[in-house]
Structure formats: structure tokens, C-alpha cells
Amino acid sequence: MSRKLPLGESETARTACARGLLRTGLVVKTGEVLPAAVLVQRVGRATDLVSGMAGEVLAEHWNAADVQRPASGEDAGGRRLPSNAWMALRRLGWTAAPARGVRVNDRIVRMAQEQAGRALRSVHWRAELTSAVLRTWPGDPGKRTPEEWDRVRETAHGGRHLPSSVIRSRTRQITAFTQKHGRLPADVFDLEAPPRAARMLLLSACDSQQATIERGEDNPQRALLRLQLPIRPDPRSYRDWTWVACPVMLPPTIPPGAVLHGNPHPADTGHEEQHWAQASTCTPTPLLHDGKIPRQTPCLT
């Protein structure tokens, strides 16, 4: 669901974000109108399936050796890893699968691998910083000397430009661990438990077999998001998945010529009865949070 904007000479692309309301859905095959509560339920079932698989991948590979592999940018054969996290995980042979008896298509698995892969890539920086702080552990964690500040900054990657608050925060976290366990942690994977997989759908990992988004023919400020959602929490066959079309009113800040695709960005409106879409780059991303469906409707201008 990613499309590039044709560019002329001396032109470049810009990305912009905006929010719009998402209120209902329509089952494409039967024409059944889904009220907001039912749409929330179906999106929630899909997010549960994805987050469950992503959480299992995170737990399995939450260790220094495995996190180093995608961070290195190369597979075991020395080939460069793809930029898409789900493709990189597959190159490494890291699989994801639903519970026994549950049937999902490959695009659902891709979203789980994309989410887990992004999380594993991002932890590499924290792992390096934690290692630097541990190797230069100060005599008094509450107050480093100028020499101790120099040592930790020299040891940490990019430490000279790192805000002191970041180092202090990591130091406080390690201190709390030490007070609780009576020892220093071995590394960030000893310090932190595997992160919780967010309940979101990264449609940027999908193609048109799982989701599409198009502008309205009569009104360019309207868009239609189509995606497959389960009709039951444990779909047993592909018949338990249906195409649902969700109309979206685009904010006026999105120009008519912008290319629509999307990217995930969790958010909470604080309004119990509103469901919104946020514009971003890559693919629109449904997300369930406190009974609402924040959704990304992206644009590339």
C-alpha cells in the first residue's frame, strides 16, 4: 500500500500529518453497515491476533545476540538486509504464527513481524547506551564527577552530543534495579522485560490483498479505506474474514493532489464517541485504544 509520487527535476517529496474522523464501516460483500461499536470490535480482533504474534516474536528474540543481527544490517551470509522490518526478519528466519487452529493470511503475519522487527531494531540503541553506563558505573550514581561524565560520554555511541538527562534516566533505572535485586544488571535485556506489543495494525507492511485506500471520485477530500477484518476472535478459515470499507473525510490541510498511504502513530483523542484518522506517510493504520479507533490516513505531498 505504498505509492511514490512522481517527481520532476528539482522537485522533492514532503510528508504531512492530519487527523480526520472515522465513524463507520460497510461490509463489501453484503452491504451491511457496521456501526462504530462493531467496527471497534472487529478491528480489535485483528489487533489482538497481530499483537499476540508480535509479542511472541519479541519474547523469543529478546537477547543481545538476536538484537545485534538486524541492527548489523546483514544476514548470516553477509547480504544486506531489506529495509522493511518484516522482510528482514524473514531473511533471518524469524517466523511468526497464530495459535493452533486460527487462520490468518500472510499479510496479517507480515504486520506482526513488522511490529516486532521495528521494536527489536529500536532497542539496539538502548542496549548500547545501557552497556556504556554499566561499563563506566560511577562511585556515586546520584552524582557523577566531571571525570565520570567524560568517561561515560566517551564510551557511549554519540555520547558527546547526548543530553545529560538521558544518561541520568538510564542511571536511575539501573539504580532501581540494583536496589531491588542486590546487583547490577548484565545488560538492557536483564534490566528490561520484553516490551508489550502495541495493539495496532501496521498496514504499511501489506499490499492490496489486505488493505487499500483511494480518494473519492466525486470529492477528493473523501477517501475510502478497505481492509480485511475477522468476524470472530479466532477465525478458523478465510471465510471468517470479510472486506470492510471505511469512509474517511480528509482534513482540508491535505491537498487534493497528495498521494495517500500511511504510517502508524498511536494516539488518544480523549473523546469517547469519536474515532479519528491521522495522516502520515506509508499505509493507514487502524489502532484500538480505550474503545476508540485512531487511524492513520497518510499523505505524501
PDB file of N, CA and C in Angstrom, residues 66-100:
ATOM      1  N   ASP A  66      20.494 -11.824  19.397  1.00  0.00           N
ATOM      2  CA  ASP A  66      19.474 -11.710  18.352  1.00  0.00           C
ATOM      3  C   ASP A  66      19.246 -10.259  17.944  1.00  0.00           C
ATOM      4  N   VAL A  67      19.246  -9.346  18.903  1.00  0.00           N
ATOM      5  CA  VAL A  67      19.019  -7.926  18.567  1.00  0.00           C
ATOM      6  C   VAL A  67      20.160  -7.390  17.707  1.00  0.00           C
ATOM      7  N   GLN A  68      21.361  -7.910  17.908  1.00  0.00           N
ATOM      8  CA  GLN A  68      22.505  -7.447  17.126  1.00  0.00           C
ATOM      9  C   GLN A  68      22.371  -7.822  15.655  1.00  0.00           C
ATOM     10  N   ARG A  69      21.668  -8.911  15.355  1.00  0.00           N
ATOM     11  CA  ARG A  69      21.590  -9.390  13.971  1.00  0.00           C
ATOM     12  C   ARG A  69      20.860  -8.411  13.057  1.00  0.00           C
ATOM     13  N   PRO A  70      19.621  -7.975  13.356  1.00  0.00           N
ATOM     14  CA  PRO A  70      19.007  -6.982  12.463  1.00  0.00           C
ATOM     15  C   PRO A  70      19.699  -5.623  12.526  1.00  0.00           C
ATOM     16  N   ALA A  71      20.285  -5.293  13.688  1.00  0.00           N
ATOM     17  CA  ALA A  71      20.961  -3.996  13.809  1.00  0.00           C
ATOM     18  C   ALA A  71      22.210  -3.939  12.949  1.00  0.00           C
ATOM     19  N   SER A  72      22.816  -5.097  12.679  1.00  0.00           N
ATOM     20  CA  SER A  72      24.031  -5.123  11.863  1.00  0.00           C
ATOM     21  C   SER A  72      23.745  -4.791  10.408  1.00  0.00           C
ATOM     22  N   GLY A  73      22.500  -4.992   9.984  1.00  0.00           N
ATOM     23  CA  GLY A  73      22.134  -4.702   8.605  1.00  0.00           C
ATOM     24  C   GLY A  73      22.490  -5.795   7.621  1.00  0.00           C
ATOM     25  N   GLU A  74      23.003  -6.936   8.120  1.00  0.00           N
ATOM     26  CA  GLU A  74      23.393  -8.024   7.236  1.00  0.00           C
ATOM     27  C   GLU A  74      22.880  -9.348   7.784  1.00  0.00           C
ATOM     28  N   ASP A  75      22.606 -10.286   6.868  1.00  0.00           N
ATOM     29  CA  ASP A  75      22.208 -11.617   7.300  1.00  0.00           C
ATOM     30  C   ASP A  75      23.442 -12.487   7.514  1.00  0.00           C
ATOM     31  N   ALA A  76      23.221 -13.767   7.801  1.00  0.00           N
ATOM     32  CA  ALA A  76      24.344 -14.661   8.102  1.00  0.00           C
ATOM     33  C   ALA A  76      25.294 -14.812   6.920  1.00  0.00           C
ATOM     34  N   GLY A  77      24.786 -14.619   5.709  1.00  0.00           N
ATOM     35  CA  GLY A  77      25.626 -14.743   4.525  1.00  0.00           C
ATOM     36  C   GLY A  77      26.295 -13.458   4.103  1.00  0.00           C
ATOM     37  N   GLY A  78      26.115 -12.385   4.891  1.00  0.00           N
ATOM     38  CA  GLY A  78      26.736 -11.109   4.562  1.00  0.00           C
ATOM     39  C   GLY A  78      25.927 -10.257   3.607  1.00  0.00           C
ATOM     40  N   ARG A  79      24.727 -10.703   3.241  1.00  0.00           N
ATOM     41  CA  ARG A  79      23.885  -9.911   2.345  1.00  0.00           C
ATOM     42  C   ARG A  79      23.188  -8.817   3.125  1.00  0.00           C
ATOM     43  N   ARG A  80      22.966  -7.701   2.482  1.00  0.00           N
ATOM     44  CA  ARG A  80      22.305  -6.577   3.129  1.00  0.00           C
ATOM     45  C   ARG A  80      20.845  -6.907   3.399  1.00  0.00           C
ATOM     46  N   LEU A  81      20.392  -6.614   4.624  1.00  0.00           N
ATOM     47  CA  LEU A  81      19.009  -6.897   4.990  1.00  0.00           C
ATOM     48  C   LEU A  81      18.067  -5.869   4.361  1.00  0.00           C
ATOM     49  N   PRO A  82      16.856  -6.281   3.993  1.00  0.00           N
ATOM     50  CA  PRO A  82      15.870  -5.327   3.460  1.00  0.00           C
ATOM     51  C   PRO A  82      15.534  -4.258   4.499  1.00  0.00           C
ATOM     52  N   SER A  83      15.092  -3.091   4.032  1.00  0.00           N
ATOM     53  CA  SER A  83      14.746  -2.012   4.954  1.00  0.00           C
ATOM     54  C   SER A  83      13.443  -2.296   5.685  1.00  0.00           C
ATOM     55  N   ASN A  84      12.509  -2.997   5.036  1.00  0.00           N
ATOM     56  CA  ASN A  84      11.268  -3.369   5.706  1.00  0.00           C
ATOM     57  C   ASN A  84      11.570  -4.383   6.801  1.00  0.00           C
ATOM     58  N   ALA A  85      11.079  -4.107   8.006  1.00  0.00           N
ATOM     59  CA  ALA A  85      11.404  -4.977   9.137  1.00  0.00           C
ATOM     60  C   ALA A  85      10.888  -6.397   8.931  1.00  0.00           C
ATOM     61  N   TRP A  86       9.678  -6.541   8.377  1.00  0.00           N
ATOM     62  CA  TRP A  86       9.124  -7.894   8.207  1.00  0.00           C
ATOM     63  C   TRP A  86       9.943  -8.704   7.222  1.00  0.00           C
ATOM     64  N   MET A  87      10.457  -8.050   6.191  1.00  0.00           N
ATOM     65  CA  MET A  87      11.294  -8.755   5.223  1.00  0.00           C
ATOM     66  C   MET A  87      12.632  -9.124   5.841  1.00  0.00           C
ATOM     67  N   ALA A  88      13.171  -8.238   6.670  1.00  0.00           N
ATOM     68  CA  ALA A  88      14.440  -8.525   7.329  1.00  0.00           C
ATOM     69  C   ALA A  88      14.308  -9.732   8.256  1.00  0.00           C
ATOM     70  N   LEU A  89      13.208  -9.795   9.006  1.00  0.00           N
ATOM     71  CA  LEU A  89      13.005 -10.925   9.911  1.00  0.00           C
ATOM     72  C   LEU A  89      12.880 -12.230   9.137  1.00  0.00           C
ATOM     73  N   ARG A  90      12.220 -12.193   8.007  1.00  0.00           N
ATOM     74  CA  ARG A  90      12.100 -13.414   7.209  1.00  0.00           C
ATOM     75  C   ARG A  90      13.445 -13.836   6.632  1.00  0.00           C
ATOM     76  N   ARG A  91      14.262 -12.866   6.258  1.00  0.00           N
ATOM     77  CA  ARG A  91      15.600 -13.206   5.773  1.00  0.00           C
ATOM     78  C   ARG A  91      16.412 -13.887   6.879  1.00  0.00           C
ATOM     79  N   LEU A  92      16.176 -13.463   8.133  1.00  0.00           N
ATOM     80  CA  LEU A  92      16.880 -14.050   9.267  1.00  0.00           C
ATOM     81  C   LEU A  92      16.263 -15.374   9.709  1.00  0.00           C
ATOM     82  N   GLY A  93      15.100 -15.706   9.141  1.00  0.00           N
ATOM     83  CA  GLY A  93      14.440 -16.957   9.506  1.00  0.00           C
ATOM     84  C   GLY A  93      13.608 -16.873  10.770  1.00  0.00           C
ATOM     85  N   TRP A  94      13.252 -15.659  11.176  1.00  0.00           N
ATOM     86  CA  TRP A  94      12.445 -15.467  12.382  1.00  0.00           C
ATOM     87  C   TRP A  94      10.971 -15.452  11.988  1.00  0.00           C
ATOM     88  N   THR A  95      10.266 -16.458  12.347  1.00  0.00           N
ATOM     89  CA  THR A  95       8.884 -16.630  11.907  1.00  0.00           C
ATOM     90  C   THR A  95       7.890 -16.184  12.974  1.00  0.00           C
ATOM     91  N   ALA A  96       6.655 -15.999  12.546  1.00  0.00           N
ATOM     92  CA  ALA A  96       5.530 -15.707  13.441  1.00  0.00           C
ATOM     93  C   ALA A  96       4.351 -16.541  12.968  1.00  0.00           C
ATOM     94  N   ALA A  97       3.554 -16.992  13.898  1.00  0.00           N
ATOM     95  CA  ALA A  97       2.410 -17.834  13.538  1.00  0.00           C
ATOM     96  C   ALA A  97       1.303 -17.646  14.562  1.00  0.00           C
ATOM     97  N   PRO A  98       0.042 -17.733  14.125  1.00  0.00           N
ATOM     98  CA  PRO A  98      -1.075 -17.609  15.069  1.00  0.00           C
ATOM     99  C   PRO A  98      -1.221 -18.873  15.904  1.00  0.00           C
ATOM    100  N   ALA A  99      -2.148 -18.840  16.858  1.00  0.00           N
ATOM    101  CA  ALA A  99      -2.413 -20.013  17.692  1.00  0.00           C
ATOM    102  C   ALA A  99      -2.918 -21.165  16.826  1.00  0.00           C
ATOM    103  N   ARG A 100      -2.765 -22.363  17.332  1.00  0.00           N
ATOM    104  CA  ARG A 100      -3.190 -23.541  16.590  1.00  0.00           C
ATOM    105  C   ARG A 100      -4.691 -23.453  16.257  1.00  0.00           C
TER     106      ARG A 100
END
